[in-house]
CSV table of C-alpha atoms in Angstrom, one decimal:
chain,number,residue,atom,x,y,z
A,2,MET,CA,116.2,142.7,-52.9
A,3,THR,CA,116.2,141.9,-56.6
A,4,ARG,CA,116.0,138.6,-58.5
A,5,LYS,CA,117.3,137.5,-61.8
A,6,ILE,CA,115.7,135.3,-64.5
A,7,ALA,CA,118.5,132.8,-64.7
A,8,SER,CA,119.5,129.2,-65.3
A,9,LYS,CA,122.7,127.3,-65.3
A,10,ARG,CA,122.6,127.5,-69.1
A,11,GLY,CA,120.9,129.9,-71.5
A,12,ILE,CA,117.6,129.7,-73.3
A,13,PHE,CA,116.9,126.2,-74.9
A,14,GLY,CA,119.7,124.9,-72.7
A,15,LEU,CA,122.4,126.5,-74.8
A,16,GLU,CA,125.4,128.5,-73.7
A,17,THR,CA,125.4,131.6,-75.9
A,18,ILE,CA,127.5,134.6,-76.5
A,19,LYS,CA,125.5,137.8,-77.0
A,20,GLN,CA,127.9,139.2,-79.6
A,21,ARG,CA,127.5,136.1,-81.8
A,22,SER,CA,123.8,135.8,-81.4
A,23,HIS,CA,121.4,136.9,-84.1
A,24,VAL,CA,118.3,137.1,-81.8
A,25,ILE,CA,118.3,138.9,-78.5
A,26,LEU,CA,115.5,138.1,-76.1
A,27,THR,CA,114.3,140.6,-73.5
A,28,PRO,CA,112.4,139.1,-70.5
A,29,VAL,CA,109.7,141.4,-69.1
A,30,PRO,CA,107.9,139.9,-66.0
A,31,TRP,CA,105.1,142.5,-65.9
A,32,GLU,CA,101.4,142.1,-65.4
A,33,VAL,CA,100.3,145.3,-63.7
A,34,THR,CA,97.0,145.7,-65.6
A,35,THR,CA,95.8,142.1,-65.8
A,36,SER,CA,92.1,142.0,-65.2
A,37,TYR,CA,91.2,138.4,-64.7
A,38,GLY,CA,93.8,135.6,-64.0
A,39,SER,CA,97.4,136.4,-62.9
A,40,GLY,CA,100.7,134.7,-63.2
A,41,THR,CA,102.1,135.9,-66.5
A,42,SER,CA,104.8,137.8,-64.8
A,43,LEU,CA,106.3,134.4,-64.0
A,44,GLY,CA,106.2,133.5,-67.7
A,45,PRO,CA,109.8,134.4,-68.7
A,46,GLN,CA,111.4,132.3,-65.9
A,47,ALA,CA,109.0,129.4,-66.5
A,48,ILE,CA,109.7,129.4,-70.3
A,49,LEU,CA,113.4,129.5,-69.6
A,50,ASP,CA,113.2,126.5,-67.3
A,51,ALA,CA,111.0,124.5,-69.7
A,52,SER,CA,113.1,125.4,-72.8
A,53,SER,CA,116.0,123.1,-71.9
A,54,GLN,CA,113.7,120.1,-72.5
A,55,LEU,CA,113.3,120.8,-76.2
A,56,ASP,CA,115.1,118.8,-78.8
A,57,LEU,CA,116.7,121.2,-81.2
A,58,PHE,CA,116.1,119.1,-84.3
A,59,ASP,CA,113.3,119.4,-86.8
A,60,LEU,CA,112.0,116.7,-89.2
A,61,GLU,CA,112.1,119.1,-92.2
A,62,ARG,CA,114.9,121.5,-91.3
A,63,GLY,CA,117.3,119.3,-89.5
A,64,ARG,CA,119.0,121.4,-86.8
A,65,ALA,CA,116.3,124.0,-86.3
A,66,THR,CA,118.5,127.1,-85.5
A,67,SER,CA,121.8,127.8,-87.2
A,68,GLY,CA,122.4,131.0,-85.2
A,69,GLU,CA,122.5,131.7,-81.5
A,70,VAL,CA,119.7,133.1,-79.4
A,71,HIS,CA,120.7,135.0,-76.4
A,72,LEU,CA,118.4,135.8,-73.4
A,73,GLU,CA,119.2,139.0,-71.5
A,74,LEU,CA,119.2,139.2,-67.8
A,75,GLU,CA,116.0,140.7,-66.3
A,76,ASP,CA,116.0,144.4,-65.6
A,77,PRO,CA,115.2,144.8,-61.8
A,78,PHE,CA,112.7,147.7,-62.7
A,79,PHE,CA,110.2,145.3,-64.2
A,80,TYR,CA,109.9,142.9,-61.2
A,81,GLN,CA,110.1,145.5,-58.5
A,82,GLN,CA,107.6,147.9,-60.0
A,83,ASN,CA,105.3,145.1,-61.1
A,84,LYS,CA,105.1,143.8,-57.5
A,85,LYS,CA,104.3,147.2,-56.1
A,86,LEU,CA,101.9,148.4,-58.8
A,87,LYS,CA,99.9,145.2,-59.1
A,88,ILE,CA,98.7,145.6,-55.5
A,89,LEU,CA,97.4,149.1,-56.3
A,90,ALA,CA,95.9,148.0,-59.6
A,91,LYS,CA,93.9,145.2,-57.8
A,92,LYS,CA,92.4,147.8,-55.4
A,93,ILE,CA,91.4,150.0,-58.3
A,94,ILE,CA,89.8,147.1,-60.2
A,95,SER,CA,88.0,146.1,-57.1
A,96,GLU,CA,86.6,149.6,-56.4
A,97,LEU,CA,85.4,149.9,-59.9
A,98,ASP,CA,83.6,146.5,-59.7
A,99,GLN,CA,82.0,147.4,-56.4
A,100,PHE,CA,81.2,151.1,-56.7
A,101,GLY,CA,81.6,152.0,-60.3
A,102,GLU,CA,84.0,154.9,-59.4
A,103,LEU,CA,87.2,155.5,-57.6
A,104,SER,CA,88.1,157.2,-54.3
A,105,THR,CA,90.4,160.1,-54.3
A,106,LYS,CA,93.3,157.9,-53.2
A,107,SER,CA,92.7,155.3,-55.9
A,108,SER,CA,92.4,158.0,-58.6
A,109,SER,CA,95.8,159.2,-57.5
A,110,ASN,CA,97.2,155.7,-57.6
A,111,LEU,CA,95.7,155.3,-61.1
A,112,LYS,CA,97.7,158.3,-62.3
A,113,LYS,CA,100.8,156.8,-60.7
A,114,ILE,CA,100.3,153.4,-62.4
A,115,ASN,CA,99.8,155.1,-65.8
A,116,LEU,CA,103.0,157.0,-65.3
A,117,GLU,CA,105.0,153.9,-64.3
A,118,CYS,CA,103.6,151.9,-67.2
A,119,ALA,CA,104.7,154.7,-69.5
A,120,LYS,CA,108.2,154.3,-68.0
A,121,MET,CA,108.0,150.5,-68.7
A,122,VAL,CA,107.1,151.2,-72.3
A,123,ARG,CA,109.9,153.7,-72.7
A,124,LEU,CA,112.5,151.3,-71.1
A,125,ILE,CA,111.5,148.4,-73.5
A,126,TYR,CA,111.6,150.9,-76.4
A,127,GLU,CA,115.2,151.9,-75.5
A,128,LYS,CA,116.3,148.3,-74.9
A,129,THR,CA,114.8,147.3,-78.3
A,130,GLN,CA,116.5,150.3,-80.0
A,131,ALA,CA,119.9,149.1,-78.6
A,132,ILE,CA,119.3,145.6,-80.0
A,133,LEU,CA,118.4,147.0,-83.4
A,134,ARG,CA,121.5,149.2,-83.5
A,135,GLU,CA,123.6,146.0,-83.2
A,136,ASN,CA,121.8,144.7,-86.3
A,137,LYS,CA,120.1,141.9,-84.3
A,138,ILE,CA,116.5,140.7,-84.2
A,139,PRO,CA,114.7,141.7,-81.0
A,140,GLY,CA,112.4,139.2,-79.3
A,141,LEU,CA,110.4,139.9,-76.1
A,142,ILE,CA,109.0,137.5,-73.6
A,143,GLY,CA,106.2,138.8,-71.4
A,144,GLY,CA,104.6,139.4,-69.2
A,145,ASP,CA,101.2,140.7,-70.2
A,146,HIS,CA,100.6,142.0,-73.7
A,147,SER,CA,101.0,145.6,-72.7
A,148,THR,CA,104.8,144.9,-72.7
A,149,SER,CA,104.9,144.7,-76.5
A,150,LEU,CA,104.3,148.4,-77.2
A,151,GLY,CA,107.8,149.7,-76.8
A,152,ALA,CA,109.3,146.9,-78.9
A,153,ILE,CA,106.8,147.5,-81.7
A,154,GLN,CA,107.4,151.2,-81.6
A,155,ALA,CA,111.2,150.9,-81.9
A,156,VAL,CA,111.0,148.4,-84.8
A,157,SER,CA,108.3,150.5,-86.6
A,158,GLU,CA,110.4,153.7,-86.3
A,159,LEU,CA,113.5,151.9,-87.7
A,160,PHE,CA,111.5,150.9,-90.8
A,161,LYS,CA,109.7,154.2,-91.0
A,162,GLY,CA,106.3,152.5,-90.5
A,163,ASP,CA,106.9,150.1,-93.4
A,164,ILE,CA,106.1,147.0,-91.4
A,165,GLY,CA,103.0,144.8,-90.7
A,166,VAL,CA,102.1,143.3,-87.4
A,167,LEU,CA,100.8,139.7,-87.4
A,168,HIS,CA,98.8,139.6,-84.2
A,169,ILE,CA,97.8,136.1,-82.9
A,170,ASP,CA,95.4,136.5,-80.0
A,171,ALA,CA,92.0,135.6,-78.6
A,172,HIS,CA,91.3,139.3,-78.0
A,173,ALA,CA,91.3,142.3,-80.4
A,174,ASP,CA,93.1,144.4,-77.8
A,175,LEU,CA,91.7,147.6,-79.5
A,176,ARG,CA,90.1,149.3,-76.5
A,177,SER,CA,91.2,152.9,-76.1
A,178,SER,CA,91.8,152.2,-72.5
A,179,TYR,CA,90.5,149.7,-69.9
A,180,GLN,CA,89.6,150.3,-66.3
A,181,GLY,CA,91.3,153.6,-66.6
A,182,PHE,CA,94.7,152.0,-67.5
A,183,GLN,CA,96.2,153.8,-70.5
A,184,TYR,CA,98.6,151.0,-71.1
A,185,SER,CA,96.3,148.1,-70.4
A,186,HIS,CA,96.9,144.7,-71.9
A,187,ALA,CA,93.5,145.1,-73.5
A,188,SER,CA,94.6,148.3,-75.3
A,189,ILE,CA,97.9,147.2,-76.8
A,190,MET,CA,96.9,147.2,-80.4
A,191,HIS,CA,94.9,150.4,-80.1
A,192,ASN,CA,98.1,152.0,-78.7
A,193,VAL,CA,100.2,150.4,-81.5
A,194,CYS,CA,97.8,151.9,-84.1
A,195,SER,CA,98.1,155.3,-82.3
A,196,LEU,CA,101.9,155.5,-82.6
A,197,LYS,CA,103.2,158.5,-84.5
A,198,ILE,CA,105.2,156.2,-86.7
A,199,GLY,CA,103.2,153.0,-86.4
A,200,PRO,CA,102.9,149.9,-88.6
A,201,LYS,CA,101.1,150.3,-91.8
A,202,LYS,CA,99.2,147.1,-91.4
A,203,LEU,CA,97.7,145.1,-88.5
A,204,VAL,CA,96.6,141.5,-89.3
A,205,GLN,CA,94.8,139.8,-86.5
A,206,VAL,CA,94.2,136.0,-86.3
A,207,GLY,CA,92.1,134.0,-83.9
A,208,ILE,CA,90.1,136.9,-82.5
A,209,ARG,CA,87.0,135.6,-80.6
A,210,ASP,CA,86.5,138.0,-77.6
A,211,PHE,CA,85.9,141.7,-78.3
A,212,CYS,CA,83.5,144.5,-77.5
A,213,GLU,CA,81.4,146.6,-79.8
A,214,GLU,CA,83.8,149.5,-79.5
A,215,GLU,CA,86.6,147.3,-80.9
A,216,PHE,CA,84.4,145.9,-83.6
A,217,GLU,CA,83.5,149.4,-84.8
A,218,TYR,CA,87.2,150.4,-84.6
A,219,ILE,CA,88.1,147.5,-86.9
A,220,LYS,CA,85.4,148.5,-89.4
A,221,LYS,CA,86.5,152.2,-89.3
A,222,ASN,CA,90.1,151.2,-90.0
A,223,LYS,CA,89.5,148.4,-92.5
A,224,MET,CA,92.2,149.6,-94.8
A,225,ARG,CA,94.8,149.3,-92.1
A,226,ILE,CA,93.4,146.4,-90.0
A,227,ALA,CA,92.5,143.0,-91.3
A,228,THR,CA,90.9,140.8,-88.6
A,229,TYR,CA,90.5,137.1,-89.1
A,230,PHE,CA,87.9,136.3,-86.5
A,231,ASP,CA,88.0,132.8,-85.1
A,232,GLN,CA,84.4,132.2,-85.9
A,233,HIS,CA,85.0,133.0,-89.6
A,234,LEU,CA,88.1,130.8,-89.8
A,235,LYS,CA,86.3,127.9,-88.2
A,236,LYS,CA,83.3,128.4,-90.6
A,237,SER,CA,85.7,128.2,-93.5
A,238,LEU,CA,87.4,125.1,-92.2
A,239,PHE,CA,84.1,123.4,-91.4
A,240,SER,CA,83.0,124.2,-95.0
A,241,GLY,CA,86.0,122.3,-96.4
A,242,GLN,CA,88.6,125.0,-97.0
A,243,ALA,CA,92.2,124.0,-96.4
A,244,TRP,CA,94.2,125.6,-93.6
A,245,ASN,CA,97.0,126.2,-96.1
A,246,ALA,CA,94.7,128.3,-98.3
A,247,LEU,CA,93.5,130.3,-95.3
A,248,CYS,CA,97.2,130.9,-94.2
A,249,GLU,CA,98.0,132.1,-97.7
A,250,LYS,CA,95.2,134.6,-97.5
A,251,ILE,CA,96.2,135.8,-94.1
A,252,ILE,CA,99.9,136.2,-95.2
A,253,SER,CA,98.9,138.0,-98.4
A,254,GLU,CA,97.7,140.9,-96.2
A,255,LEU,CA,101.2,141.5,-94.8
A,256,PRO,CA,103.9,143.6,-96.3
A,257,GLN,CA,107.5,142.4,-96.7
A,258,ASN,CA,108.7,143.4,-93.2
A,259,VAL,CA,106.7,141.6,-90.4
A,260,TYR,CA,106.7,141.8,-86.6
A,261,ILE,CA,104.9,139.0,-84.9
A,262,SER,CA,103.0,139.6,-81.7
A,263,PHE,CA,101.9,136.2,-80.3
A,264,ASP,CA,99.6,136.2,-77.3
A,265,ILE,CA,99.5,132.6,-76.1
A,266,ASP,CA,95.7,132.8,-75.6
A,267,GLY,CA,95.4,132.9,-79.3
A,268,LEU,CA,95.7,129.1,-78.9
A,269,SER,CA,92.9,126.8,-77.8
A,270,PRO,CA,92.9,126.8,-73.9
A,271,GLU,CA,94.0,123.2,-73.8
A,272,PHE,CA,97.4,124.5,-74.8
A,273,CYS,CA,97.5,127.4,-72.3
A,274,PRO,CA,95.1,126.5,-69.5
A,275,HIS,CA,96.5,129.0,-67.0
A,276,THR,CA,96.8,132.1,-69.2
A,277,GLY,CA,95.2,135.1,-67.7
A,278,THR,CA,92.1,135.4,-70.0
A,279,PRO,CA,91.5,132.1,-71.7
A,280,VAL,CA,88.7,131.9,-74.3
A,281,PRO,CA,87.2,128.7,-75.8
A,282,GLY,CA,88.1,128.1,-79.5
A,283,GLY,CA,91.3,129.4,-81.0
A,284,LEU,CA,94.1,127.8,-83.0
A,285,SER,CA,95.5,124.4,-82.4
A,286,PHE,CA,99.3,124.3,-81.7
A,287,ASP,CA,99.7,122.7,-85.2
A,288,GLN,CA,97.7,125.4,-86.9
A,289,ALA,CA,99.8,128.1,-85.3
A,290,ILE,CA,103.1,126.4,-86.2
A,291,TYR,CA,101.9,125.9,-89.8
A,292,LEU,CA,100.9,129.5,-90.1
A,293,LEU,CA,104.3,130.7,-88.8
A,294,GLY,CA,106.1,128.3,-91.1
A,295,ALA,CA,104.0,129.5,-94.1
A,296,LEU,CA,104.9,133.1,-93.2
A,297,GLY,CA,108.6,132.2,-93.2
A,298,ARG,CA,108.4,130.3,-96.5
A,299,SER,CA,106.7,133.3,-98.1
A,300,GLY,CA,110.0,135.1,-98.1
A,301,ARG,CA,108.9,137.9,-95.8
A,302,LYS,CA,111.4,139.3,-93.4
A,303,ILE,CA,110.8,138.9,-89.6
A,304,VAL,CA,112.0,142.1,-88.0
A,305,GLY,CA,111.0,141.3,-84.4
A,306,PHE,CA,108.5,139.4,-82.3
A,307,ASP,CA,107.1,138.9,-78.9
A,308,LEU,CA,105.4,136.1,-76.9
A,309,THR,CA,103.1,137.2,-74.1
A,310,GLU,CA,100.6,136.0,-71.5
A,311,VAL,CA,102.2,132.6,-70.8
A,312,ALA,CA,101.4,131.8,-67.2
A,313,PRO,CA,102.7,128.7,-65.5
A,314,GLY,CA,100.3,126.4,-63.6
A,315,PRO,CA,100.6,125.5,-59.9
A,316,SER,CA,102.1,122.1,-60.9
A,317,GLY,CA,103.8,120.9,-64.0
A,318,GLU,CA,105.3,122.8,-67.0
A,319,TRP,CA,102.6,122.4,-69.6
A,320,ASP,CA,101.9,126.1,-70.2
A,321,ALA,CA,105.6,126.9,-70.2
A,322,ASN,CA,106.4,123.9,-72.4
A,323,VAL,CA,104.0,125.0,-75.0
A,324,GLY,CA,105.3,128.6,-74.7
A,325,ALA,CA,108.9,127.5,-75.1
A,326,ARG,CA,108.0,125.6,-78.3
A,327,ILE,CA,106.2,128.6,-79.7
A,328,LEU,CA,109.2,130.8,-78.8
A,329,PHE,CA,111.5,128.3,-80.5
A,330,ALA,CA,109.4,128.5,-83.7
A,331,LEU,CA,109.5,132.3,-83.6
A,332,CYS,CA,113.3,132.3,-83.2
A,333,GLY,CA,113.6,129.9,-86.2
A,334,LEU,CA,111.6,132.3,-88.4
A,335,THR,CA,114.5,134.8,-88.2
A,336,GLU,CA,116.6,132.5,-90.4
A,337,PRO,CA,116.8,132.6,-94.2
A,338,PRO,CA,113.6,131.2,-96.0
A,339,ASP,CA,115.5,128.1,-97.4
A,340,GLN,CA,116.1,127.0,-93.8
A,341,ILE,CA,112.5,127.3,-92.7
């Protein structure tokens, strides 16, 4: 039995026609390698449900989207494989926590998970390529952050590596692998930097949870990676620097073509309390929206984006409501600068 991410109307409560839309959103309900909290595979449906509550009018811009945004139907592969593989992954994580090594059976299951995760990446890569061939902007709704790799790969190849990734996150995500998972959510940006035709610049914002391996990787690749640690940003703010000036500095690191990878846990946990790996600190909602707006006003071209790690709570739509508003802002960035 399969299911569909669906609603009586489309994303943001609008009826859309794919052929007329300038942004195509791909839902990916996948969280196979999540290592702490779960629920982000429910993110795409929760965001869709909450999105109809948004008013599509902006104080500065008027009607905030002039073009249509179309949400694709969910591919059954993601939900079906996620459900099966998540069970195996939990057992692997449990064995490592308890014994520090894997049984023969779990080692075999780990290989299977890595193989199926590679298929997931390839499928998203192909879907993103198809969107790009239609001269439309690809957007992805996760799911955990591992789902971003195929989309970033397709966009980077189209522009022959001449793109930058603006990575908003609590975590550096630069581990070579995590718990044996080659496509872990904790390794997404390491995998991005390892692409044959990868982005020429990675700019990270809000990072506040990372290991020594990741810190050394950042230092080793300082010409390619610019990391704005949350601690340093807060020190600057508390010392009297304006957020606008910090945003200008962040944006100056990026080339003309920009892909935005937005992990919701880049925000302060008050805005995403049920995300899988919340970390104290982070950006306020207003700071994130201002940064995105400043990026749009800079004249840079947004060539794709993703929003990941939104996990709905057991009651209420707060996480999904915030996620839907971030998604709306990301979609709006694909319009001409004079409309942002």
